[in-house]
Coordinates of C-alpha atoms in Angstrom, one line a residue:
M56 CA 0.0 0.0 0.0
L57 CA 1.4 3.4 -1.0
T58 CA 2.4 5.8 1.7
E59 CA 0.0 8.7 1.5
L60 CA 0.8 12.3 2.4
A61 CA -1.5 14.6 4.4
N62 CA -3.4 15.6 1.3
G63 CA -4.1 12.0 0.4
T64 CA -1.6 11.8 -2.5
A65 CA 1.3 9.5 -2.8
F66 CA 5.0 10.5 -2.6
R67 CA 6.1 10.7 -6.3
V68 CA 9.5 9.6 -7.5
L69 CA 10.8 10.1 -11.0
Y70 CA 13.4 7.3 -11.7
V71 CA 15.6 8.1 -14.7
E72 CA 17.0 4.8 -16.1
N73 CA 17.3 3.4 -19.7
D74 CA 17.7 -0.2 -18.6
P75 CA 14.2 -1.9 -18.6
Q76 CA 15.3 -4.6 -16.1
M77 CA 16.7 -2.1 -13.6
A78 CA 13.6 0.0 -13.9
A79 CA 11.4 -3.0 -13.2
D80 CA 13.6 -4.0 -10.2
F81 CA 13.4 -0.4 -8.8
N82 CA 9.6 -0.3 -9.2
Q83 CA 9.3 -3.7 -7.5
A84 CA 11.5 -2.7 -4.6
F85 CA 10.0 0.8 -3.9
G86 CA 6.6 0.8 -5.6
Q87 CA 4.8 0.0 -2.4
T88 CA 6.4 3.0 -0.7
A89 CA 6.1 5.7 -3.4
S90 CA 4.5 6.3 -6.8
I91 CA 7.2 5.5 -9.4
T92 CA 7.4 7.1 -12.8
V93 CA 10.2 5.9 -15.1
A94 CA 11.9 8.2 -17.6
R95 CA 14.2 6.4 -20.1
S96 CA 16.3 9.4 -21.1
L97 CA 17.4 12.8 -20.0
K98 CA 15.0 14.5 -22.4
E99 CA 12.1 12.4 -21.2
A100 CA 13.0 13.2 -17.6
L101 CA 12.9 17.0 -18.2
Y102 CA 9.6 16.6 -20.0
Y103 CA 8.0 14.8 -17.0
L104 CA 9.3 17.5 -14.6
E105 CA 7.8 20.2 -16.8
A106 CA 4.5 18.4 -17.3
E107 CA 4.1 17.1 -13.7
P108 CA 5.6 19.7 -11.3
D109 CA 4.3 17.7 -8.3
I110 CA 7.1 15.2 -8.5
D111 CA 8.8 15.0 -5.1
L112 CA 12.1 13.4 -5.9
V113 CA 14.3 12.4 -8.8
V114 CA 16.5 9.3 -8.7
F115 CA 19.0 9.7 -11.5
N116 CA 21.5 7.2 -13.0
D117 CA 24.8 9.1 -13.4
R118 CA 25.5 7.2 -16.7
L119 CA 22.8 9.3 -18.4
N120 CA 24.8 12.6 -17.9
S121 CA 23.8 14.0 -14.5
T122 CA 25.8 17.2 -15.1
L123 CA 23.7 18.1 -18.1
F124 CA 20.5 17.2 -16.3
L125 CA 21.3 19.2 -13.2
N126 CA 22.3 22.3 -15.2
A127 CA 19.0 22.0 -17.2
V128 CA 17.0 21.7 -13.9
R129 CA 18.8 24.7 -12.4
N130 CA 18.1 27.0 -15.4
N131 CA 14.4 26.2 -15.4
P132 CA 12.3 28.0 -12.8
V133 CA 9.7 25.3 -12.8
T134 CA 12.1 22.5 -11.9
A135 CA 14.8 24.4 -10.0
K136 CA 13.7 23.2 -6.6
V137 CA 13.4 19.5 -7.3
S138 CA 15.6 17.2 -5.1
T139 CA 17.7 14.5 -6.7
I140 CA 19.4 11.3 -5.4
L141 CA 22.2 10.3 -7.7
L142 CA 23.2 6.7 -8.5
T143 CA 26.8 6.6 -9.5
D144 CA 30.2 4.8 -9.3
N145 CA 32.1 8.0 -8.9
P146 CA 33.5 8.2 -5.3
S147 CA 34.8 11.7 -5.6
I148 CA 31.6 13.7 -6.1
D149 CA 31.5 16.8 -4.0
L150 CA 27.9 17.7 -3.2
H151 CA 29.0 21.2 -2.2
A152 CA 30.3 21.9 -5.8
E153 CA 28.3 22.9 -8.9
P154 CA 26.2 21.5 -10.4
F155 CA 25.4 19.2 -7.4
R156 CA 25.1 21.9 -4.7
G157 CA 21.6 22.5 -3.6
R158 CA 20.1 19.9 -5.9
V159 CA 21.6 16.5 -5.1
I160 CA 20.6 15.6 -1.6
D161 CA 22.3 12.1 -1.5
V162 CA 24.5 9.8 -3.5
F163 CA 24.2 6.0 -3.6
N164 CA 26.8 3.8 -5.3
Y165 CA 25.7 1.2 -7.9
G166 CA 24.9 -2.0 -6.1
Y167 CA 23.4 -0.1 -3.1
A168 CA 21.4 -2.1 -0.5
E169 CA 17.7 -1.6 -1.1
E170 CA 17.0 -1.2 2.6
S171 CA 19.4 1.8 2.8
L172 CA 17.6 3.6 0.0
Q173 CA 14.3 2.6 1.6
T174 CA 15.3 4.2 4.8
R175 CA 16.3 7.4 3.0
L176 CA 13.0 7.4 1.1
S177 CA 10.9 6.9 4.2
Y178 CA 12.7 9.8 5.9
L179 CA 11.9 12.1 2.9
I180 CA 8.2 11.1 3.0
R181 CA 8.1 11.8 6.7
K182 CA 9.7 15.1 6.2
K183 CA 7.2 16.2 3.6
Q184 CA 4.3 15.0 5.8
Y185 CA 5.7 17.1 8.6
A186 CA 5.9 20.2 6.3
E187 CA 2.4 19.7 4.8
T188 CA 0.8 19.5 8.3
G189 CA 2.8 22.4 9.8
G190 CA 4.5 19.9 12.2
N191 CA 1.3 18.2 13.3
V192 CA 2.2 14.7 12.0
E193 CA 0.9 12.1 14.4
K194 CA 3.8 11.0 16.6
P195 CA 4.1 7.6 18.3
V196 CA 5.5 9.2 21.5
Q197 CA 5.1 12.3 23.5
V198 CA 7.8 14.9 22.8
R199 CA 6.9 17.8 25.1
M200 CA 9.6 18.8 27.6
P201 CA 8.2 18.6 31.2
I202 CA 7.7 22.0 32.9
W203 CA 10.0 21.0 35.9
K204 CA 12.8 20.2 33.5
R205 CA 12.4 23.5 31.5
V206 CA 12.3 25.6 34.6
F207 CA 15.4 23.9 36.1
D208 CA 17.3 24.3 32.7
F209 CA 16.5 28.0 32.3
V210 CA 17.4 29.0 35.9
G211 CA 20.5 26.8 36.0
A212 CA 21.8 28.0 32.6
F213 CA 21.2 31.6 33.4
I214 CA 23.1 31.4 36.8
L215 CA 26.0 29.4 35.3
L216 CA 26.5 31.7 32.3
L217 CA 26.6 34.7 34.8
L218 CA 29.1 33.0 37.1
L219 CA 31.3 31.6 34.4
S220 CA 31.4 34.7 32.2
P221 CA 35.0 35.5 33.2
I222 CA 36.2 32.0 32.3
L223 CA 34.3 32.1 29.0
L224 CA 36.0 35.4 28.2
V225 CA 39.5 34.0 28.9
V226 CA 38.9 30.8 26.9
A227 CA 37.6 32.8 24.0
I228 CA 40.8 34.8 23.9
L229 CA 43.0 31.6 24.2
V230 CA 41.1 30.0 21.3
K231 CA 41.7 33.0 19.1
L232 CA 45.4 33.1 19.9
D233 CA 45.9 29.3 19.6
S234 CA 44.9 28.9 15.9
K235 CA 43.2 30.6 13.0
G236 CA 39.5 30.6 12.8
P237 CA 36.4 31.6 14.7
I238 CA 36.1 31.4 18.5
F239 CA 32.9 29.4 18.5
Y240 CA 31.8 26.5 16.3
G241 CA 28.2 26.2 15.5
S242 CA 26.7 23.2 13.7
K243 CA 23.3 21.9 12.8
R244 CA 22.0 19.3 15.3
V245 CA 18.8 17.3 15.5
G246 CA 17.2 17.2 19.0
M247 CA 13.9 16.4 20.6
G248 CA 11.1 15.6 18.1
Y249 CA 13.6 15.9 15.2
K250 CA 13.9 19.7 15.9
V251 CA 17.0 21.1 14.0
F252 CA 19.0 23.8 15.7
N253 CA 22.5 25.3 15.8
M254 CA 24.6 23.9 18.7
Y255 CA 27.5 25.9 19.9
K256 CA 30.9 24.9 21.3
F257 CA 34.3 26.5 21.6
R258 CA 36.2 25.6 18.5
T259 CA 38.6 22.8 19.2
M260 CA 39.4 21.7 15.6
R261 CA 41.1 23.0 12.5
T262 CA 39.0 25.0 10.2
D263 CA 39.2 22.3 7.5
A264 CA 38.0 19.6 9.9
D265 CA 34.9 18.7 8.0
K266 CA 36.9 18.1 4.7
M267 CA 39.1 15.6 6.5
L268 CA 36.2 13.5 7.8
S269 CA 35.7 11.3 4.7
S270 CA 39.4 10.1 4.8
M271 CA 39.2 9.1 8.5
A272 CA 36.6 6.3 8.4
S273 CA 39.1 3.6 9.5
L274 CA 39.7 5.5 12.7
N275 CA 36.0 5.6 13.7
M276 CA 35.6 4.0 17.1
Y277 CA 32.1 2.8 16.2
N278 CA 33.3 0.8 13.2
T279 CA 32.6 -2.9 13.5
K280 CA 35.9 -4.9 13.6
K281 CA 35.4 -8.0 11.5
E282 CA 37.1 -9.9 8.8
E283 CA 36.1 -8.8 5.4
E284 CA 34.0 -11.4 3.6
P285 CA 35.2 -12.5 0.1
A286 CA 33.4 -11.0 -2.8
D287 CA 32.2 -14.4 -4.0
A288 CA 30.9 -15.5 -0.5
L289 CA 27.4 -17.0 -0.4
C290 CA 24.7 -16.3 2.2
E291 CA 23.7 -19.1 4.6
A292 CA 20.5 -19.9 2.6
C293 CA 22.4 -20.6 -0.6
Q294 CA 25.1 -22.6 1.2
L295 CA 22.4 -24.8 2.8
A296 CA 20.6 -25.3 -0.5
G297 CA 23.9 -26.2 -2.2
T298 CA 23.2 -23.9 -5.1
G299 CA 24.9 -20.9 -6.7
C300 CA 24.0 -17.4 -5.6
Q301 CA 20.2 -16.8 -5.9
R302 CA 20.3 -13.1 -5.3
P303 CA 23.3 -11.8 -7.3
L304 CA 24.3 -8.1 -7.5
F305 CA 26.9 -6.7 -9.9
L306 CA 29.1 -4.3 -8.0
D307 CA 32.3 -2.8 -9.6
D308 CA 32.0 -5.3 -12.4
K309 CA 32.0 -8.2 -9.9
Q310 CA 29.1 -10.5 -8.9
V311 CA 28.4 -10.4 -5.1
C312 CA 25.6 -11.9 -3.0
E313 CA 23.0 -9.3 -2.2
D314 CA 22.5 -10.7 1.4
V315 CA 26.3 -10.7 2.0
H316 CA 26.6 -7.2 0.6
F317 CA 23.7 -5.8 2.7
R318 CA 25.2 -7.5 5.9
T319 CA 28.4 -5.7 5.2
E320 CA 26.7 -2.3 4.7
K321 CA 24.6 -2.8 7.8
A322 CA 27.8 -3.3 9.8
K323 CA 29.0 0.2 9.0
A324 CA 28.9 2.7 11.9
M325 CA 25.9 5.0 12.4
F326 CA 27.9 7.4 14.5
S327 CA 31.4 9.0 14.2
K328 CA 33.9 9.4 17.1
F329 CA 37.7 9.3 16.9
K330 CA 40.5 8.6 19.4
E331 CA 43.5 10.9 19.1
D332 CA 41.7 12.9 16.5
P333 CA 44.3 14.6 14.2
R334 CA 41.9 17.5 13.5
V335 CA 42.0 18.7 17.1
T336 CA 44.1 21.7 17.9
R337 CA 46.6 21.9 20.8
L338 CA 44.3 23.9 23.1
G339 CA 41.4 21.9 21.8
K340 CA 42.7 18.7 23.4
F341 CA 42.7 20.4 26.8
L342 CA 39.3 21.9 26.3
R343 CA 37.8 18.5 25.3
N344 CA 39.4 16.6 28.2
T345 CA 38.0 19.1 30.7
S346 CA 34.7 19.5 28.8
I347 CA 35.3 23.3 28.8
D348 CA 34.5 23.3 25.1
E349 CA 30.9 22.4 26.0
L350 CA 30.3 25.5 28.1
P351 CA 28.7 27.6 25.2
Q352 CA 25.9 25.0 25.1
F353 CA 24.5 26.7 28.3
Y354 CA 23.3 29.2 25.8
N355 CA 21.5 26.5 23.9
I356 CA 20.0 25.3 27.2
L357 CA 18.9 28.8 28.0
R358 CA 17.1 29.0 24.6
G359 CA 15.4 25.7 25.1
D360 CA 17.2 23.9 22.3
M361 CA 18.7 21.5 24.8
S362 CA 18.5 20.4 28.4
F363 CA 21.2 19.8 31.0
V364 CA 20.4 16.0 30.8
G365 CA 19.2 14.2 27.7
N366 CA 20.3 12.4 24.6
R367 CA 23.1 13.9 22.7
P368 CA 21.8 15.9 19.7
L369 CA 23.0 14.4 16.4
P370 CA 24.2 15.8 13.1
P371 CA 21.4 15.5 10.4
Y372 CA 23.3 12.9 8.5
E373 CA 23.4 10.6 11.6
A374 CA 19.8 11.4 12.6
E375 CA 18.5 10.4 9.1
K376 CA 19.8 6.9 9.8
L377 CA 17.6 6.6 12.9
T378 CA 14.1 6.9 11.5
A379 CA 12.9 3.3 12.2
A380 CA 10.5 3.0 15.1
G381 CA 12.9 1.3 17.5
Y382 CA 15.6 4.0 16.8
A383 CA 13.4 7.1 16.6
R384 CA 12.2 6.6 20.2
R385 CA 15.4 8.2 21.3
F386 CA 14.2 11.6 19.9
A387 CA 11.3 11.5 22.4
A388 CA 13.8 12.7 25.0
P389 CA 15.3 16.2 25.1
A390 CA 18.7 16.8 23.6
G391 CA 21.2 17.0 26.4
L392 CA 24.5 18.4 27.5
T393 CA 25.2 15.1 29.2
G394 CA 23.2 11.9 29.4
L395 CA 22.9 8.3 30.3
W396 CA 25.2 7.1 27.5
Q397 CA 27.9 9.6 28.5
V398 CA 28.1 8.5 32.2
T399 CA 27.7 4.8 31.4
K400 CA 30.2 4.5 28.5
R401 CA 32.2 7.7 28.6
G402 CA 35.5 7.2 26.7
G403 CA 34.7 3.5 26.2
A404 CA 36.3 2.3 23.0
A405 CA 34.3 -0.9 23.1
V406 CA 30.9 0.7 22.9
S407 CA 28.9 0.0 19.8
D408 CA 26.4 2.2 18.1
Q409 CA 23.7 -0.2 18.9
E410 CA 24.5 0.0 22.6
R411 CA 24.5 3.7 22.4
I412 CA 21.0 3.7 20.8
Q413 CA 19.7 1.3 23.4
L414 CA 20.9 3.6 26.2
D415 CA 19.3 6.6 24.5
V416 CA 16.0 4.8 24.1
L417 CA 16.2 3.7 27.8
Y418 CA 16.6 7.3 28.9
A419 CA 13.7 8.4 26.7
K420 CA 11.4 5.9 28.4
K421 CA 12.6 6.4 32.0
F422 CA 13.8 9.9 32.5
S423 CA 12.7 11.7 35.7
F424 CA 14.0 14.3 38.1
K425 CA 15.7 11.5 40.1
T426 CA 17.3 10.1 37.0
D427 CA 18.6 13.5 35.8
L428 CA 20.1 14.2 39.3
M429 CA 21.9 10.9 39.3
I430 CA 23.3 11.6 35.8
V431 CA 24.5 15.1 36.7
I432 CA 26.3 13.8 39.8
R433 CA 28.0 11.1 37.8
T434 CA 28.9 13.6 35.1
L435 CA 30.7 15.9 37.6
K436 CA 32.8 12.9 38.7
A437 CA 33.7 12.0 35.1
V438 CA 34.3 15.5 33.8
W439 CA 38.1 15.3 34.4
Q440 CA 38.4 12.1 32.5
K441 CA 41.9 11.3 31.2
E442 CA 41.2 9.5 27.9
N443 CA 41.7 11.7 24.9
V444 CA 38.4 11.3 22.9

């Protein structure tokens, strides 16, 4: 059954692909989630966008000349705002560069796992539902911050900002003297009820830190350590049946088992955290080890973006991976400066992303004044932690 939006219509996807079999496979995989229209050429895709301006998303095969398509879309006022997901084998695409900037919202490599694209598609549908109803989409959990928590946060943050203002001034001067760049670092975060806000810290990294992230995947503490499965490995079902692969994928000109490939993709980390992070400045290491870099977040707490205790607010690219019901429950709790995960596993290299999600969900279900007080006390004990993460 198609997922319907608030106005009763289905989410519409234009799939641009000239291979009939791939088009049929795509429609079979995602036709129950969205209304799929197939365009067999760039010219046909532009025609559909002109004739049917209510298309919500374009999924475009890069082999059909995405550069020409995106430039044509950009120059047409009718189609300029359409969002595109690009299917490609080019690992060096920079989504911040033209013609991709502002038009391509995601990139999937050929041979992608269907469930990965399904999750992304579900998020986009949910996002449009939220926009159409002015934020009144039916939610499975209550996401209103309790009055006692908001009053405590406001009063506490105001007093602490007043008392710590001399320290904040000194740290601001030291950050400016230590390395080039702004004093504060603000980044988009997703908090309670999927609310997006700017979270502030003292800058502890080099100004090119974001550009270095893609080359540091092997250092991620949340990566699953396991032996890489051979490309020709069979899933358990095919092994028991004694047959060849029944669900082949062709990835980088090699045949791989779809189940084995999806298992490998699923093992990739949902979160990012690094030990001995090379992007951190000299002063930044001290600020992080003492948690002084977090002090500007008292301003976020004063504004109501965050609470003293809650689940850590996530960057949008991490939050988008947690839209399934079991994961989304963590967003029923306020975003917090500290939380159950931090005091339970602070600095623990063995923690997995699944353990972190479970702790976040547990807090969302059980948080109370007593729980928050316990977490604050344990945070004060751990704030001078020695491990450099």
